N, CA, C and O of each residue as an XYZ file, in Angstrom:
496
protein
N      19.114    185.741   -107.725
C      19.454    186.872   -107.952
C      20.194    187.362   -107.391
O      20.570    188.332   -108.050
N      21.005    187.261   -105.942
C      21.867    188.193   -105.763
C      23.284    187.219   -106.206
O      24.373    187.766   -106.032
N      23.277    186.189   -106.616
C      24.971    186.223   -107.557
C      24.949    186.454   -108.845
O      25.988    186.498   -109.504
N      24.248    186.557   -109.147
C      23.656    187.643   -110.688
C      24.271    189.331   -110.626
O      24.608    190.071   -111.551
N      24.254    189.519   -109.405
C      24.054    191.031   -109.397
C      25.777    191.295   -108.890
O      26.340    192.298   -109.330
N      26.536    190.350   -107.965
C      28.069    190.072   -107.808
C      28.003    189.777   -108.847
O      28.002    190.877   -109.400
N      27.916    188.781   -109.899
C      28.316    188.906   -111.204
C      29.137    189.938   -111.832
O      30.346    190.171   -111.858
N      27.642    190.717   -112.547
C      28.230    191.574   -112.707
C      28.711    192.659   -112.538
O      28.637    193.518   -113.417
N      29.404    192.905   -111.194
C      29.833    194.447   -110.063
C      31.561    193.670   -110.657
O      32.224    194.234   -111.528
N      32.021    192.352   -109.986
C      32.948    191.760   -110.115
C      33.467    191.747   -111.832
O      34.487    192.134   -112.404
N      32.196    191.094   -112.281
C      32.721    191.237   -114.111
C      32.998    192.698   -114.535
O      33.781    193.025   -115.427
N      32.175    193.623   -113.696
C      32.609    195.291   -114.429
C      33.828    195.206   -113.781
O      34.871    195.314   -114.426
N      33.829    195.021   -112.555
C      35.455    195.272   -112.119
C      36.617    194.473   -112.546
O      37.759    194.929   -112.473
N      36.318    193.129   -113.051
C      38.117    193.042   -113.958
C      37.411    193.685   -115.162
O      37.582    194.904   -115.168
N      36.802    193.311   -115.998
C      36.992    194.605   -117.137
C      37.169    195.830   -117.472
O      37.133    196.255   -118.627
N      37.319    196.308   -116.730
C      37.374    197.784   -116.778
C      39.100    197.500   -115.650
O      39.779    198.401   -115.157
N      39.293    196.365   -115.578
C      41.075    196.779   -114.965
C      41.294    195.811   -116.062
O      42.417    195.561   -115.625
N      41.224    195.143   -116.969
C      42.287    194.406   -117.864
C      41.777    195.143   -119.438
O      42.000    194.622   -120.530
N      40.993    196.574   -119.205
C      41.117    196.968   -120.352
C      41.932    197.954   -120.391
O      42.647    198.347   -121.313
N      41.809    198.297   -119.457
C      43.330    200.190   -118.265
C      44.410    199.566   -118.623
O      45.290    200.176   -119.231
N      44.560    197.938   -118.235
C      46.082    197.348   -118.384
C      45.880    197.386   -119.925
O      46.591    198.184   -120.536
N      45.103    196.713   -120.550
C      45.953    196.358   -121.735
C      45.452    197.657   -122.416
O      44.966    197.403   -123.518
N      45.425    198.943   -122.100
C      45.184    199.982   -122.901
C      46.629    200.336   -122.731
O      47.248    200.838   -123.670
N      47.111    200.132   -121.748
C      48.701    200.920   -121.093
C      49.281    200.107   -121.885
O      49.947    200.765   -122.685
N      49.381    198.847   -122.098
C      50.213    198.134   -122.447
C      50.874    198.560   -124.463
O      51.955    198.933   -124.921
N      49.413    198.201   -125.132
C      48.845    198.969   -126.637
C      49.358    200.529   -126.633
O      49.992    200.990   -127.582
N      49.109    201.088   -125.780
C      49.975    202.741   -125.619
C      51.589    202.384   -125.976
O      52.209    202.518   -127.031
N      52.062    201.811   -124.489
C      53.871    201.429   -124.819
C      53.999    201.079   -126.245
O      54.541    201.792   -127.090
N      53.128    199.227   -126.569
C      53.793    199.297   -127.799
C      54.081    199.891   -128.323
O      55.299    199.985   -128.481
N      52.974    200.975   -129.174
C      52.733    202.025   -129.943
C      53.963    202.855   -129.825
O      54.940    202.835   -130.573
N      53.784    203.507   -128.882
C      54.695    203.626   -129.512
C      56.704    203.359   -128.836
O      57.626    203.896   -128.223
N      56.527    202.849   -129.142
C      58.010    202.396   -128.520
C      58.379    201.634   -130.106
O      59.557    201.369   -130.346
N      57.129    201.263   -131.299
C      57.304    201.018   -132.543
C      57.076    202.439   -133.244
O      57.651    202.654   -134.311
N      56.319    203.335   -132.717
C      56.971    204.434   -134.351
C      57.881    205.218   -133.529
O      57.516    206.386   -133.391
N      59.179    204.835   -132.831
C      60.092    205.673   -131.752
C      60.900    204.250   -131.975
O      61.238    203.675   -130.940
N      61.134    203.825   -132.839
C      61.832    203.040   -132.968
C      63.393    203.386   -132.013
O      63.638    204.126   -131.061
N      64.162    202.500   -132.780
C      65.779    203.660   -132.201
C      66.154    204.978   -132.200
O      67.279    205.444   -132.020
N      64.921    205.647   -132.458
C      65.086    207.906   -133.044
C      65.754    207.891   -131.690
O      65.146    207.172   -130.897
N      67.046    208.595   -131.095
C      66.741    209.456   -130.453
C      65.717    210.685   -130.216
O      65.275    211.372   -131.137
N      65.492    210.813   -129.239
C      64.315    211.299   -128.218
C      64.330    212.559   -128.814
O      63.315    213.147   -129.189
N      65.781    213.092   -128.931
C      66.019    215.005   -128.632
C      67.485    214.902   -129.133
O      68.502    214.298   -128.793
N      66.989    216.072   -130.425
C      68.424    215.517   -131.574
C      68.788    217.292   -131.030
O      68.110    218.233   -130.617
N      70.671    216.970   -131.408
C      70.785    218.131   -131.334
C      72.085    218.683   -132.894
O      73.096    218.153   -133.356
N      71.161    220.217   -133.294
C      71.800    220.155   -134.497
C      72.135    221.173   -134.881
O      71.772    221.644   -135.959
N      73.301    222.017   -133.647
C      73.629    223.433   -133.968
C      74.358    223.752   -132.084
O      73.588    223.992   -131.153
N      75.184    223.712   -131.984
C      74.649    224.388   -130.471
C      74.064    225.240   -130.129
O      74.899    225.814   -129.431
N      73.298    225.744   -130.085
C      72.416    226.819   -130.198
C      71.059    226.042   -129.836
O      70.354    226.364   -128.881
N      70.679    224.620   -131.004
C      69.598    225.004   -131.226
C      69.621    223.258   -130.721
O      70.463    222.363   -130.649
N      68.250    223.419   -130.459
C      67.422    221.482   -129.175
C      66.611    221.200   -130.284
O      65.762    222.079   -130.143
N      66.210    220.428   -131.534
C      64.576    219.990   -131.623
C      64.429    218.283   -131.269
O      65.234    217.360   -131.144
N      62.792    218.442   -131.178
C      63.185    216.912   -130.882
C      62.772    216.526   -132.217
O      62.030    217.236   -132.895
N      63.480    214.839   -132.812
C      63.813    214.185   -133.546
C      62.807    214.099   -134.821
O      62.075    213.110   -134.854
N      62.760    214.544   -135.313
C      62.067    214.312   -137.184
C      60.989    212.781   -136.390
O      61.256    211.720   -135.826
N      59.565    213.632   -136.858
C      59.259    212.509   -136.607
C      58.340    211.663   -138.064
O      57.636    210.654   -138.038
N      58.760    212.675   -139.371
C      58.387    212.477   -140.808
C      59.714    212.190   -141.330
O      60.621    212.206   -140.497
N      60.006    211.937   -142.506
C      61.055    211.620   -143.441
C      61.580    212.829   -144.185
O      60.976    213.889   -144.023
N      62.768    212.790   -145.081
C      62.964    214.389   -144.734
C      62.964    214.394   -146.226
O      63.024    213.412   -146.965
N      62.859    216.120   -146.672
C      61.937    215.677   -147.776
C      62.678    215.474   -149.552
O      62.058    215.521   -150.615
N      64.375    215.217   -149.304
C      65.356    214.703   -149.801
C      65.357    213.460   -150.227
O      66.019    212.739   -149.481
N      64.712    212.712   -151.451
C      65.024    210.373   -151.401
C      66.305    210.835   -151.663
O      66.888    209.795   -151.358
N      67.441    211.801   -152.083
C      68.273    211.154   -152.678
C      69.313    211.949   -152.301
O      70.440    212.071   -152.782
N      68.760    212.496   -151.335
C      69.997    211.910   -149.884
C      71.106    211.181   -149.566
O      72.204    211.699   -149.365
N      71.024    210.743   -149.545
C      71.383    208.822   -149.428
C      71.768    208.624   -148.386
O      72.894    208.331   -147.983
N      70.349    208.855   -147.623
C      70.249    208.545   -146.156
C      69.572    206.858   -146.604
O      69.662    206.115   -147.581
N      69.103    206.831   -145.691
C      68.320    204.927   -145.092
C      66.893    205.762   -145.828
O      66.639    206.963   -145.907
N      66.216    204.680   -146.250
C      64.850    204.679   -146.593
C      64.174    204.676   -145.393
O      64.526    204.120   -144.352
N      62.907    205.511   -145.657
C      62.464    206.609   -144.407
C      61.587    204.888   -143.899
O      60.930    204.024   -144.479
N      62.324    205.257   -141.885
C      61.809    204.252   -142.050
C      59.828    204.514   -141.400
O      59.094    203.531   -141.502
N      59.558    205.117   -141.131
C      57.877    205.946   -140.930
C      57.167    204.678   -142.218
O      56.296    203.818   -142.080
N      57.573    204.870   -142.801
C      56.067    204.150   -143.649
C      55.974    202.434   -143.464
O      54.940    201.788   -143.632
N      57.225    201.897   -143.102
C      57.503    200.392   -142.272
C      57.168    199.861   -141.172
O      57.241    198.671   -140.864
N      56.543    201.324   -140.151
C      57.052    201.609   -138.935
C      55.145    200.952   -139.232
O      54.811    199.967   -138.574
N      54.311    201.460   -140.010
C      52.492    201.019   -140.000
C      52.463    200.357   -140.399
O      51.349    200.576   -140.876
N      52.905    198.783   -141.073
C      52.283    198.142   -141.015
C      51.947    196.708   -139.271
O      51.031    195.930   -139.004
N      53.390    197.107   -138.509
C      53.215    196.690   -137.085
C      52.468    197.600   -136.166
O      52.129    197.009   -135.141
N      52.019    199.150   -136.223
C      51.236    199.246   -135.610
C      49.926    199.159   -136.048
O      49.062    199.473   -135.229
N      49.550    198.772   -137.252
C      47.814    197.779   -137.820
C      47.926    196.447   -136.952
O      47.092    196.227   -136.074
N      48.931    195.597   -137.202
C      49.082    194.522   -136.205
C      48.730    194.066   -135.160
O      49.238    193.028   -134.737
N      49.901    196.307   -134.434
C      48.843    195.949   -132.831
C      47.911    196.322   -132.633
O      47.294    195.817   -131.695
N      47.238    197.519   -133.487
C      45.316    197.203   -132.899
C      44.773    195.627   -133.160
O      44.513    195.196   -132.037
N      44.509    194.651   -134.100
C      44.296    193.542   -134.629
C      44.392    192.869   -133.534
O      43.390    192.644   -132.854
N      45.204    192.583   -133.302
C      46.251    191.962   -131.134
C      45.061    192.644   -130.317
O      44.239    191.843   -129.872
N      44.887    193.695   -130.108
C      44.754    194.747   -129.180
C      42.715    194.409   -129.081
O      42.228    194.502   -127.954
N      42.230    194.230   -129.679
C      41.092    193.808   -130.963
C      41.038    192.815   -130.201
O      40.436    192.923   -129.132
N      41.556    191.801   -130.510
C      41.117    190.056   -130.463
C      40.974    190.183   -128.622
O      39.825    190.152   -128.181
N      42.036    190.311   -127.705
C      42.617    190.426   -127.320
C      41.371    191.202   -125.658
O      41.121    191.093   -124.458
N      41.080    191.847   -126.788
C      39.766    193.053   -125.481
C      38.261    192.523   -126.138
O      37.189    192.862   -125.638
N      38.357    191.764   -127.169
C      37.561    190.277   -126.993
C      37.364    189.870   -126.054
O      36.638    190.228   -125.127
N      38.234    188.770   -126.254
C      38.398    187.806   -125.392
C      38.389    188.088   -123.897
O      38.329    187.275   -122.974
N      38.463    189.460   -123.854
C      38.746    189.801   -122.557
C      36.838    189.430   -121.343
O      36.358    189.116   -120.254
N      36.697    189.656   -122.150
C      34.920    189.546   -121.690
C      34.132    188.535   -121.297
O      33.493    188.204   -120.298
N      34.312    188.228   -122.140
C      34.287    186.524   -121.520
C      34.900    185.793   -120.102
O      34.235    185.258   -119.214
N      36.089    185.913   -120.163
C      37.185    185.884   -119.017
C      36.375    186.625   -118.251
O      35.693    186.099   -117.371
N      36.353    188.159   -118.539
C      35.581    189.053   -117.356
C      34.637    188.101   -116.694
O      34.967    187.611   -115.614
N      33.032    187.675   -117.467
C      32.145    187.477   -116.821
C      32.709    185.729   -116.144
O      32.295    185.124   -115.155
N      33.345    185.496   -116.750
C      33.384    183.872   -115.794
C      34.072    184.037   -114.214
O      33.620    183.621   -113.147
N      35.085    184.652   -114.434
C      36.019    184.915   -113.714
C      35.312    186.130   -111.689
O      35.649    186.258   -110.512
N      34.080    186.705   -112.834
C      32.918    187.672   -111.984
C      31.901    185.856   -111.088
O      31.753    185.477   -109.926
N      31.555    185.397   -112.204
C      30.860    183.978   -111.800
C      31.461    183.551   -110.415
O      30.836    183.521   -109.355
N      33.098    183.146   -110.648
C      33.055    182.391   -110.220
C      34.257    183.021   -108.431
O      34.679    182.286   -107.539
N      34.449    184.709   -108.588
C      34.010    185.454   -107.694
C      32.796    185.830   -106.578
O      32.643    186.218   -105.420
N      32.345    185.586   -107.307
C      30.824    186.196   -106.975
C      30.584    184.178   -105.706
O      30.673    184.018   -104.489
N      30.396    183.518   -106.437
C      30.804    182.136   -105.742
C      30.973    182.155   -104.280
O      30.244    181.889   -103.325
N      32.623    182.705   -104.486
C      33.724    182.620   -103.476
C      32.784    183.407   -102.576
O      32.025    182.788   -101.832
N      32.791    184.817   -102.601
C      31.723    185.408   -101.457
C      30.810    185.174   -101.128
O      30.373    185.674   -100.091
N      29.934    184.087   -102.052
C      28.508    184.460   -101.555
C      28.676    182.739   -100.856
O      27.532    182.319   -100.682
N      29.382    182.025   -100.568
C      29.415    180.882    -99.840
C      29.719    180.691    -98.737
O      29.761    179.508    -98.401
N      29.964    181.440    -97.997
C      29.789    181.333    -96.847
C      28.294    181.921    -95.662
O      27.993    181.621    -94.506
N      27.900    182.521    -96.328
C      26.103    182.671    -96.789
C      25.748    181.446    -96.266
O      25.459    180.843    -95.233
N      25.959    181.325    -97.881
C      25.304    179.906    -98.579
C      25.231    179.064    -96.944
O      24.290    178.747    -96.216
N      26.638    178.924    -96.847
C      26.875    177.677    -95.536
C      26.045    178.362    -93.864
O      25.939    177.391    -93.115
N      25.527    179.565    -93.215
C      24.875    179.776    -92.521
C      23.544    179.924    -92.885
O      22.651    180.354    -92.155
N      23.398    179.416    -94.468
C      21.500    179.436    -94.358
C      21.435    178.044    -94.332
O      20.303    177.582    -94.192
N      22.257    177.346    -94.420
C      22.202    175.370    -94.639
C      21.955    175.082    -93.319
O      21.034    174.385    -92.895
N      23.253    175.929    -92.351
C      22.989    174.914    -90.978
C      21.637    176.361    -90.428
O      21.143    175.941    -89.381
N      21.272    177.148    -90.632
C      20.306    177.825    -90.090
C      19.029    176.886    -90.434
O      17.996    176.712    -89.788
N      19.367    176.453    -91.418
C      17.290    175.896    -91.513
C      17.683    173.892    -90.945
O      16.827    173.055    -90.659
N      19.388    173.672    -90.961
C      19.294    172.454    -91.275
C      19.136    172.852    -88.849
O      18.945    171.886    -88.111
N      19.229    173.826    -88.451
C      19.169    173.997    -86.939
C      17.204    173.782    -86.714
O      16.626    173.018    -85.942
N      16.681    174.648    -87.586
C      15.345    174.448    -87.299
C      14.294    173.688    -87.252
O      13.197    173.828    -86.713
N      14.921    172.584    -88.098
C      13.932    171.127    -88.451
C      14.268    170.495    -87.634
O      13.559    169.630    -87.119
N      15.597    170.793    -87.252
C      15.822    169.392    -85.900
C      15.047    169.849    -84.416
O      14.542    169.100    -83.580
N      15.119    170.959    -84.408
C      14.263    171.764    -82.984
C      12.969    171.465    -83.106
O      12.271    171.395    -84.118
N      12.788    171.346    -82.315
C      10.944    170.748    -81.919
C      10.125    172.190    -81.872
O       8.915    172.205    -81.644
């Protein structure tokens, strides 16, 4: 019963740490995909500094390249799918890691108990 409790505790800790790390990596990847090589700041005139536009210009025949915002939506969708897959795999891996860690944590207690029982059987 003690190993089951420790397994749940350690498994939960591993799951929280893995989920946090996965969330940070996912958010950084989404930000990198959505911004691409666009500048963070754009200077339009000498007195005005604005954030780089997130959408496409309203005039399609202005001679500019096609809108990159639509092309960037597909990688974001695949990032979400990959993140969900890794999160689903993280659940059993966390449980196994918790079980192994609980075993290592309880091994000194098992050795002490085994020696105490062996000693009590040998003494009259």
